[in-house]
Tab-separated table of C-alpha atoms in Angstrom:
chain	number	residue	atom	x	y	z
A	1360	UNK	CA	24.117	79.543	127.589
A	1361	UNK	CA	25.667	82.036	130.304
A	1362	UNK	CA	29.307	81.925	131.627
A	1363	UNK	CA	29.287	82.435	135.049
A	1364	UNK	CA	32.951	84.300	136.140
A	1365	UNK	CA	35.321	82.141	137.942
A	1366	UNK	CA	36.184	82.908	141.213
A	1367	UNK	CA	39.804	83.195	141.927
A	1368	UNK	CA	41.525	83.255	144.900
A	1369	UNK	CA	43.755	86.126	145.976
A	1370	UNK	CA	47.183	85.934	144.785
A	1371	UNK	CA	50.250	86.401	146.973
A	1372	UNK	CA	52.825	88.173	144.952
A	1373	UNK	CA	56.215	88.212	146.531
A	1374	UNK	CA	57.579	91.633	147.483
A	1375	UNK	CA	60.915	92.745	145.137
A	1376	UNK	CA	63.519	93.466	146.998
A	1377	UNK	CA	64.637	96.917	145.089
A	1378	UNK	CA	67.967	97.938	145.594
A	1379	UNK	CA	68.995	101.771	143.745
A	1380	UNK	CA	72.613	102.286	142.493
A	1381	UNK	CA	73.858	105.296	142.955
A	1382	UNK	CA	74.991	107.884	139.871
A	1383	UNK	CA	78.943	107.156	140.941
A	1384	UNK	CA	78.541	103.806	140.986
A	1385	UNK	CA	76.647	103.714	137.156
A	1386	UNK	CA	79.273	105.848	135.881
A	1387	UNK	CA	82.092	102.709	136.976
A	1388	UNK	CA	79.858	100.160	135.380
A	1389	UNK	CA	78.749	101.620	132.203
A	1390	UNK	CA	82.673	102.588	131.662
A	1391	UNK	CA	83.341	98.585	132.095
A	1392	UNK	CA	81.101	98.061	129.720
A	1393	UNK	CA	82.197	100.627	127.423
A	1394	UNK	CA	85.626	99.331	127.359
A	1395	UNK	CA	84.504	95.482	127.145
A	1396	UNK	CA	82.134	96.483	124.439
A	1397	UNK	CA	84.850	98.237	121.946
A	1398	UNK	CA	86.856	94.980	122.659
A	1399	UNK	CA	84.592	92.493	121.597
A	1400	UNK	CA	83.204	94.097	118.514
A	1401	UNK	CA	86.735	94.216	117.410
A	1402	UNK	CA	88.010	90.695	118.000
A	1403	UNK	CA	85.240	87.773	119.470
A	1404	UNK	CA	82.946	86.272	117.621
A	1405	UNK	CA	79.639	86.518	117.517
A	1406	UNK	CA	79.010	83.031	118.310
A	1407	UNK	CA	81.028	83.424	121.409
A	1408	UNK	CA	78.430	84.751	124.076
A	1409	UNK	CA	79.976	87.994	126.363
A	1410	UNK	CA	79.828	88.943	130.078
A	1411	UNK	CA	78.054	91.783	129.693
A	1412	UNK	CA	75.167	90.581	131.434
A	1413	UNK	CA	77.060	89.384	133.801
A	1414	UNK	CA	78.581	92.483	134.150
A	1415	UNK	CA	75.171	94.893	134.536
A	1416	UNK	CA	73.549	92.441	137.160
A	1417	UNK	CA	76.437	93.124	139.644
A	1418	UNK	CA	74.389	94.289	142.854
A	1419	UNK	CA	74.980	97.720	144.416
A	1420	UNK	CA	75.811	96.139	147.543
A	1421	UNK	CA	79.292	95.065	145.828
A	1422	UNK	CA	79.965	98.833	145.180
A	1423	UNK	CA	80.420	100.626	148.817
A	1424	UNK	CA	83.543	103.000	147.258
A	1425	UNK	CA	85.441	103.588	144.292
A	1426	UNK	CA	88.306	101.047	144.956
A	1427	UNK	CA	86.077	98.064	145.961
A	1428	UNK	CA	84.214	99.017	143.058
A	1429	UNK	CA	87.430	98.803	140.369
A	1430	UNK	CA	88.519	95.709	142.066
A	1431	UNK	CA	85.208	93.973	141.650
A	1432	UNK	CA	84.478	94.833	137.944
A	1433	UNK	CA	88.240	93.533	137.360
A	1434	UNK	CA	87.991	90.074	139.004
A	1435	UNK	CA	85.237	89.397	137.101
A	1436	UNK	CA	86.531	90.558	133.857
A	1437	UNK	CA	89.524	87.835	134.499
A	1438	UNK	CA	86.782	84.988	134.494
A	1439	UNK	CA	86.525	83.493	130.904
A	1440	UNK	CA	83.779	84.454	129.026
A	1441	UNK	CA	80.777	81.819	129.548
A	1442	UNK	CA	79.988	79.620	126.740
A	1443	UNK	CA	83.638	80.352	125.231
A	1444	UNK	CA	86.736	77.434	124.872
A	1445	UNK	CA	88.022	76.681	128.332
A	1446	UNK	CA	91.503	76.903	126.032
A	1447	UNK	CA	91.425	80.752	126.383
A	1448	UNK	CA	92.946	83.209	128.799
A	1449	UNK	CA	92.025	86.231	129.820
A	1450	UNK	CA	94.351	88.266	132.014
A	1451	UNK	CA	92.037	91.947	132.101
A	1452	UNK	CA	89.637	93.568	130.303
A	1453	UNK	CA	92.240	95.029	127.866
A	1454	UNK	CA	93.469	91.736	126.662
A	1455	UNK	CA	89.703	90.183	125.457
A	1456	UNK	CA	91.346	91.396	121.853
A	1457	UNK	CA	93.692	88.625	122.437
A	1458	UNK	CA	91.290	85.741	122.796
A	1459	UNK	CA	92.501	84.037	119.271
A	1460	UNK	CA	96.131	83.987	120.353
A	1461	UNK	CA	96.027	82.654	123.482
A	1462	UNK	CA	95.006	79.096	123.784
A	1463	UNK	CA	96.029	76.081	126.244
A	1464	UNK	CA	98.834	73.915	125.629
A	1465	UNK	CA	98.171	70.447	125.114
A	1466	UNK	CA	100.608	68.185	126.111
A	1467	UNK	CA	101.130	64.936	122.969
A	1468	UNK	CA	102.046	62.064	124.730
A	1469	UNK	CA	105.635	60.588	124.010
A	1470	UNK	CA	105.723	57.386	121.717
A	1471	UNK	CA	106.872	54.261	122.450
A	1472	UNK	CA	110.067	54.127	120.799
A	1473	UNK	CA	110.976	57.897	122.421
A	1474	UNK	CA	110.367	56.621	125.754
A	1475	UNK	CA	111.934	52.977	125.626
A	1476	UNK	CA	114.351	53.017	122.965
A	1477	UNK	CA	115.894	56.827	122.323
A	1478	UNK	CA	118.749	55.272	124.325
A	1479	UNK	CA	119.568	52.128	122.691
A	1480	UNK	CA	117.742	51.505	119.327
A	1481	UNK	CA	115.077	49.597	117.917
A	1482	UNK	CA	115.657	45.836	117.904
A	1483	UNK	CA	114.586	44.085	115.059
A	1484	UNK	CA	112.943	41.540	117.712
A	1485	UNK	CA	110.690	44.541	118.562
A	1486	UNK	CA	109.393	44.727	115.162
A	1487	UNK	CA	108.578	41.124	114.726
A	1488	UNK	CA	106.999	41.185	118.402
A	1489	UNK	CA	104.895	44.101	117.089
A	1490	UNK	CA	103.822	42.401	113.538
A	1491	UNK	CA	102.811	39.275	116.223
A	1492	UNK	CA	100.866	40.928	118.754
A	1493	UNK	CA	100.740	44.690	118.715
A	1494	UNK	CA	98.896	44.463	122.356
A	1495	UNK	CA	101.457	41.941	124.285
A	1496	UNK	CA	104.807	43.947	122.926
A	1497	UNK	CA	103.053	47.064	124.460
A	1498	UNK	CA	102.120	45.411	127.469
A	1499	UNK	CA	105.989	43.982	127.875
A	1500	UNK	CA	107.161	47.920	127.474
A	1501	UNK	CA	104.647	49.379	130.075
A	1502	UNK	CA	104.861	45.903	133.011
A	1503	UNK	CA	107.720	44.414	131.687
A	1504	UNK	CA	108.752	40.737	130.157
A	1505	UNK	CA	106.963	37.598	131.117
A	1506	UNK	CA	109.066	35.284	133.432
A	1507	UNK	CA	111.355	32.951	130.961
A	1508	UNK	CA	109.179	29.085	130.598
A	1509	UNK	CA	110.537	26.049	130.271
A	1510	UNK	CA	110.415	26.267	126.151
A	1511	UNK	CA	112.252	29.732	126.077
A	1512	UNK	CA	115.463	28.186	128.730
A	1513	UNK	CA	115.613	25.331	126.272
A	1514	UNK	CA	115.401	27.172	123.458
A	1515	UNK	CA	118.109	29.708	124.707
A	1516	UNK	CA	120.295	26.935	125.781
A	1517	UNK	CA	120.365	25.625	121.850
A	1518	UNK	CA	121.576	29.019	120.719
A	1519	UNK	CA	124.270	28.662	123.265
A	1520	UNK	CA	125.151	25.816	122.068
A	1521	UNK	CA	124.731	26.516	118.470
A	1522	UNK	CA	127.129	29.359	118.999
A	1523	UNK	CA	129.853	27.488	121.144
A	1524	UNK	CA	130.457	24.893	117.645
A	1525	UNK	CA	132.209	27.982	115.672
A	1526	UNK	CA	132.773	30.735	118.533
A	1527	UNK	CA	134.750	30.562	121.390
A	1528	UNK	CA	133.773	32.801	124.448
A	1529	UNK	CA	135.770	35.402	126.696
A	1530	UNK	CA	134.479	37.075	129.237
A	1531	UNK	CA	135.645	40.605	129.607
A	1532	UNK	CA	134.892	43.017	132.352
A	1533	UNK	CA	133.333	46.727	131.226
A	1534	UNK	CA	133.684	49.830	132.254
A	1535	UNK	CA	131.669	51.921	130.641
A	1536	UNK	CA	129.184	52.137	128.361
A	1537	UNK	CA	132.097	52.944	125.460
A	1538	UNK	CA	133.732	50.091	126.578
A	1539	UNK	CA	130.396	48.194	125.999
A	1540	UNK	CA	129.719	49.146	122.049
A	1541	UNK	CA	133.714	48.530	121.656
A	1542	UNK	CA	132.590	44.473	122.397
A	1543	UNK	CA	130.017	45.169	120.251
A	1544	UNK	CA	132.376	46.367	116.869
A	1545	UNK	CA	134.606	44.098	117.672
A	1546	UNK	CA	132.610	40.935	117.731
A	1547	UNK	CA	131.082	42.078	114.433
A	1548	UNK	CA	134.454	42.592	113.217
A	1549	UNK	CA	135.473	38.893	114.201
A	1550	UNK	CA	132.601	37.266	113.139
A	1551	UNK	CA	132.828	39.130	109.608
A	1552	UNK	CA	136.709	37.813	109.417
A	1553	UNK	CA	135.215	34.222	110.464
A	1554	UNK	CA	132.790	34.578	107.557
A	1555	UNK	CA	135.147	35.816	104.875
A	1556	UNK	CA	137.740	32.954	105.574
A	1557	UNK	CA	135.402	30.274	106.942
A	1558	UNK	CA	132.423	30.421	105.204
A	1559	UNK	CA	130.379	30.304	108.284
A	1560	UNK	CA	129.404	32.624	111.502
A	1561	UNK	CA	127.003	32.461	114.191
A	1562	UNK	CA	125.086	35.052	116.741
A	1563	UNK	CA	126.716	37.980	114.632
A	1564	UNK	CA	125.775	41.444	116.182
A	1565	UNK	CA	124.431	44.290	113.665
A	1566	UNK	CA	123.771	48.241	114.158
A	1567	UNK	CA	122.552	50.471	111.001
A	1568	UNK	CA	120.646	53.147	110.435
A	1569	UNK	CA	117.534	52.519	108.555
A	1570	UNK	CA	114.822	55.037	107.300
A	1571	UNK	CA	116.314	57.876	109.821
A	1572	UNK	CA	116.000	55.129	113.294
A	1573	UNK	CA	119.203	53.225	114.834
A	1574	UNK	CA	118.315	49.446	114.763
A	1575	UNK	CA	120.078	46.928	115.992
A	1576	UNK	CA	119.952	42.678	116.020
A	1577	UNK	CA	121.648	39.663	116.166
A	1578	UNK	CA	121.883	37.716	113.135
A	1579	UNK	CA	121.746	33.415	114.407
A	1580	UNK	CA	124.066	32.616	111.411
A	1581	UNK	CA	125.013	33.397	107.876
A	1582	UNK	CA	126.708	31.596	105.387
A	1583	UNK	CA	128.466	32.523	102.342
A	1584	UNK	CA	128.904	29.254	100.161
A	1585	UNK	CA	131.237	29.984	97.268
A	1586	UNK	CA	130.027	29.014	93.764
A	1587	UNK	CA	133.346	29.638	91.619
A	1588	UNK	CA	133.747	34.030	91.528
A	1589	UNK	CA	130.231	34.482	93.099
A	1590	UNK	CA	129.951	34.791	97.212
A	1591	UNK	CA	126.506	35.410	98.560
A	1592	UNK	CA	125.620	35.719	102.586
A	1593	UNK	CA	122.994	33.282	103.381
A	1594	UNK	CA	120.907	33.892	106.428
A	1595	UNK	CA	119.923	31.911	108.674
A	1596	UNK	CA	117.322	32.278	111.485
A	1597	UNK	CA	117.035	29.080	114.244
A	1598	UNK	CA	113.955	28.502	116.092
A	1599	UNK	CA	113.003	26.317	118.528
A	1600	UNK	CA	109.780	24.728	119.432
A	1601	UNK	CA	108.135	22.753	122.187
A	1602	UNK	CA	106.255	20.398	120.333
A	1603	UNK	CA	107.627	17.986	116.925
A	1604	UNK	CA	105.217	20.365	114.932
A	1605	UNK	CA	105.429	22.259	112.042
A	1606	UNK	CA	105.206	26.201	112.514
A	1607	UNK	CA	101.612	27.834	111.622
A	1608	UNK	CA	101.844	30.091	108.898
A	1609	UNK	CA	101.391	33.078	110.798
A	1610	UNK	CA	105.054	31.889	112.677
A	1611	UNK	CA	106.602	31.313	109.010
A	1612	UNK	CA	105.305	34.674	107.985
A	1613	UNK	CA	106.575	36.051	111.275
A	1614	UNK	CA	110.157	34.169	110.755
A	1615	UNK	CA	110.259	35.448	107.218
A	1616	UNK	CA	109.730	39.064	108.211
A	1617	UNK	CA	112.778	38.967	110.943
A	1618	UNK	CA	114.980	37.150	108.142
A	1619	UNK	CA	113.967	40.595	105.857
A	1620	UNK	CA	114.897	42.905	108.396
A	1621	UNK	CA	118.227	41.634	108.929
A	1622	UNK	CA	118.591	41.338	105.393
A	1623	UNK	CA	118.118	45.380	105.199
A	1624	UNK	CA	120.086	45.328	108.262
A	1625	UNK	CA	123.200	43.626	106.586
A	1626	UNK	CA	122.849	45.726	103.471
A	1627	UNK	CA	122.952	48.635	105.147
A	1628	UNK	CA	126.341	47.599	107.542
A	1629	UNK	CA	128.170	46.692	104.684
A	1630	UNK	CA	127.935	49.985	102.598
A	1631	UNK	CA	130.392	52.729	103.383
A	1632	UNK	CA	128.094	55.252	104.053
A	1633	UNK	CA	127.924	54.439	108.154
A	1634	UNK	CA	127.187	57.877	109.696
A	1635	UNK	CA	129.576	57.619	113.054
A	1636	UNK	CA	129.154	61.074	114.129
A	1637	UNK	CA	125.455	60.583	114.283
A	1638	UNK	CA	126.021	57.308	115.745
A	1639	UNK	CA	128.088	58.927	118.749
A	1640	UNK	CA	125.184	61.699	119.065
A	1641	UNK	CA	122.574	59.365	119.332
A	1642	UNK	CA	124.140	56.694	121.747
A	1643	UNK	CA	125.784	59.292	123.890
A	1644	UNK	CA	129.116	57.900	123.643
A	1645	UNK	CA	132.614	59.606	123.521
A	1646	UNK	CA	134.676	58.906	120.630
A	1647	UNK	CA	137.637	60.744	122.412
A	1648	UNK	CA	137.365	58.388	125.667
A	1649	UNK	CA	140.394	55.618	126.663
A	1650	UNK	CA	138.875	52.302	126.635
A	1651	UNK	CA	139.678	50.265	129.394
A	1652	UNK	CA	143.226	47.832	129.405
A	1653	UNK	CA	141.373	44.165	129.255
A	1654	UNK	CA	139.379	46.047	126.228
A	1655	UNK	CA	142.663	46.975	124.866
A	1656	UNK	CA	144.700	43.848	125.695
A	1657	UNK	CA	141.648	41.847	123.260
A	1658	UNK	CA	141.557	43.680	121.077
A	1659	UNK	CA	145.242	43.302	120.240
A	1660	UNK	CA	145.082	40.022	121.186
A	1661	UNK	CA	142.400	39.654	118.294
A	1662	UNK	CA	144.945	40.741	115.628
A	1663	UNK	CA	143.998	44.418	115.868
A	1664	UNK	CA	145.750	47.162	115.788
A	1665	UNK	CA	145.650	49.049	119.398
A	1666	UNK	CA	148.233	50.876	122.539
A	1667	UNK	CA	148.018	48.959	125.318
C-alpha cells in the first residue's frame, strides 16, 4: 500500500504589523516594571495576578516623548490589578505595597428599631406584633398601618369606655415635647395613687429600661386585691373580638406574652434604680426647661407640688 501526498492549497498568512520601540522608550518601561516588580514581591500575593503584562504590551505608538510616556505608564498603574478584589485602591505605582490596607467601605444597613424607634422607644405592642407576624410588623414600619376596620373602632371604643368607669379625662394643650412626657409622669403618678388607695386603675402608662432599650406601654388595668398584710398588682389585659369565639391558642399565647412584658415592665418602674439622666439623653428632652402654665396649673391642681 502507497500513500500518495496530499495536496494542499496555498496558505495566506496575514502580514504582522511590526512596530520597533525605540532604546529611550525601553529604558521608561523596563524602569515601570522595575519599580512594580520590587512592590509586588514585597506585599501581593501570589494568587493575585499583576499588570505586568499589561504593562510590556503598551504599543510604541503611546510613547512619542518622555512626558506622554510617564503619563501613560502612570494611568495605567492607577487601574486595579486584574483578577484582584474590586475592594482595593490603588492611587500610583508606589502605593501597590498598600493593597492589604486599603479596602472599600461597606455600608451595614440601619435596623429597624434605629431607624423607627431611636426617638421614642420600643412599645411592647411592637414586640407582640413581631412574635405574631414578623413580615406584617415590618411591612407596617416600611408602608405604614392598615386603615382602622370596623372590629378595631369597636374595639377602641370599649377601652374608652373601660377607662371613662375609674378615670376622668382633661384635655390639656402641649407645648413641647417636655411638656408631652410631663402628661406622661403624671398620669402614671395618678393612676399609681388610684391603685394604692382604690385598689383599681385602668390604661396606666409605663417607661423602663429593659436589657439596655427604652420601652414603653400601656398597661389596660391592674388590680391589687388586699389579702390581710399581702398586696399584689394583678394585670389585666382586655381584648376584643368580632366574633362570640374563643381566642386560638396562638392569640392566648400572643396575649400571655404582652401580659409578661408588662409584667417586666412594672418590675422594672417600681425599683429605684430609674436612670433619668439617660432617660433625658435618649429622649432629647431638657430637664432644665419651664413647662408650660396649663401643665403647671394640673399638676397642682392634682395635689402636686409645683410654681405656677
Amino acid at each position: 500500500m502507497t500513500e500518495s501526498p496530499i495536496k494542499s492549497s496555498p496558505i495566506d498568512i496575514p502580514e504582522i504589523p511590526v512596530e520597533i520601540v525605540s532604546e529611550e522608550e525601553m529604558a521608561l518601561i523596563e524602569a515601570a516594571l522595575a519599580a512594580t516588580r520590587s512592590s509586588l514581591s514585597s506585599s501581593v500575593a501570589p494568587s493575585c495576578p499583576s499588570r505586568l503584562s499589561l504593562l510590556s504590551t503598551i504599543s510604541s505608538s503611546q510613547f512619542q516623548s518622555n512626558a506622554k510616556s510617564t503619563e501613560t505608564i502612570t494611568f495605567h498603574s492607577k487601574r486595579p490589578l486584574s483578577g484582584c478584589s474590586e475592594t482595593q485602591t490603588i492611587n500610583d505605582v508606589e502605593d501597590l505595597g498598600n493593597l492589604g490596607r486599603a479596602q472599600k467601605k461597606v455600608k451595614v444597613p440601619k435596623s429597624l428599631l434605629y431607624r423607627f424607634r431611636r426617638k421614642k422607644g420600643l412599645a411592647v405592642t411592637d414586640i407582640t406584633s413581631t412574635e405574631w407576624c414578623e413580615k406584617q410588623m415590618e411591612f407596617s414600619l416600611l408602608r405604614g398601618k392598615p386603615k382602622k376596620t370596623k372590629a378595631m373602632e369597636a374595639g377602641t371604643a370599649r377601652h374608652e369606655k373601660l377607662e371613662e368607669e375609674v378615670i376622668k379625662k382633661v384635655k390639656i394643650h402641649v407645648k413641647s415635647v417636655e411638656d408631652i412626657w410631663a402628661l406622661k409622669l403624671m398620669n402614671f403618678i395618678v393612676g399609681a395613687n388610684q391603685l394604692f388607695f382604690e385598689g383599681m386603675t385602668r390604661e396606666l402608662p409605663l417607661i423602663g429600661f429593659l436589657e439596655g432599650v427604652w420601652t414603653v406601654g400601656v398597661i389596660d388595668e391592674i388590680r391589687m386585691p388586699s389579702t390581710g398584710n399581702i398586696r399584689n398588682p394583678l394585670l389585666v389585659d382586655t381584648k376584643t373580638r368580632s366574633q362570640a369565639t374563643l381566642p386560638s391558642e396562638a392569640q392566648k399565647r400572643n396575649g400571655r406574652l404582652q401580659l409578661m412584658c408588662y409584667k417586666y415592665l412594672w418590675d422594672n418602674v417600681v425599683s429605684d434604680n430609674f436612670p433619668s439622666d439617660h432617660f433625658f439623653d435618649f429622649f432629647r428632652l431638657n430637664p432644665e426647661i419651664t413647662l408650660s402654665k396649663e401643665i403647671k396649673e394640673q399638676t397642682a391642681s392634682s395635689g402636686f407640688p409645683a410654681q405656677i
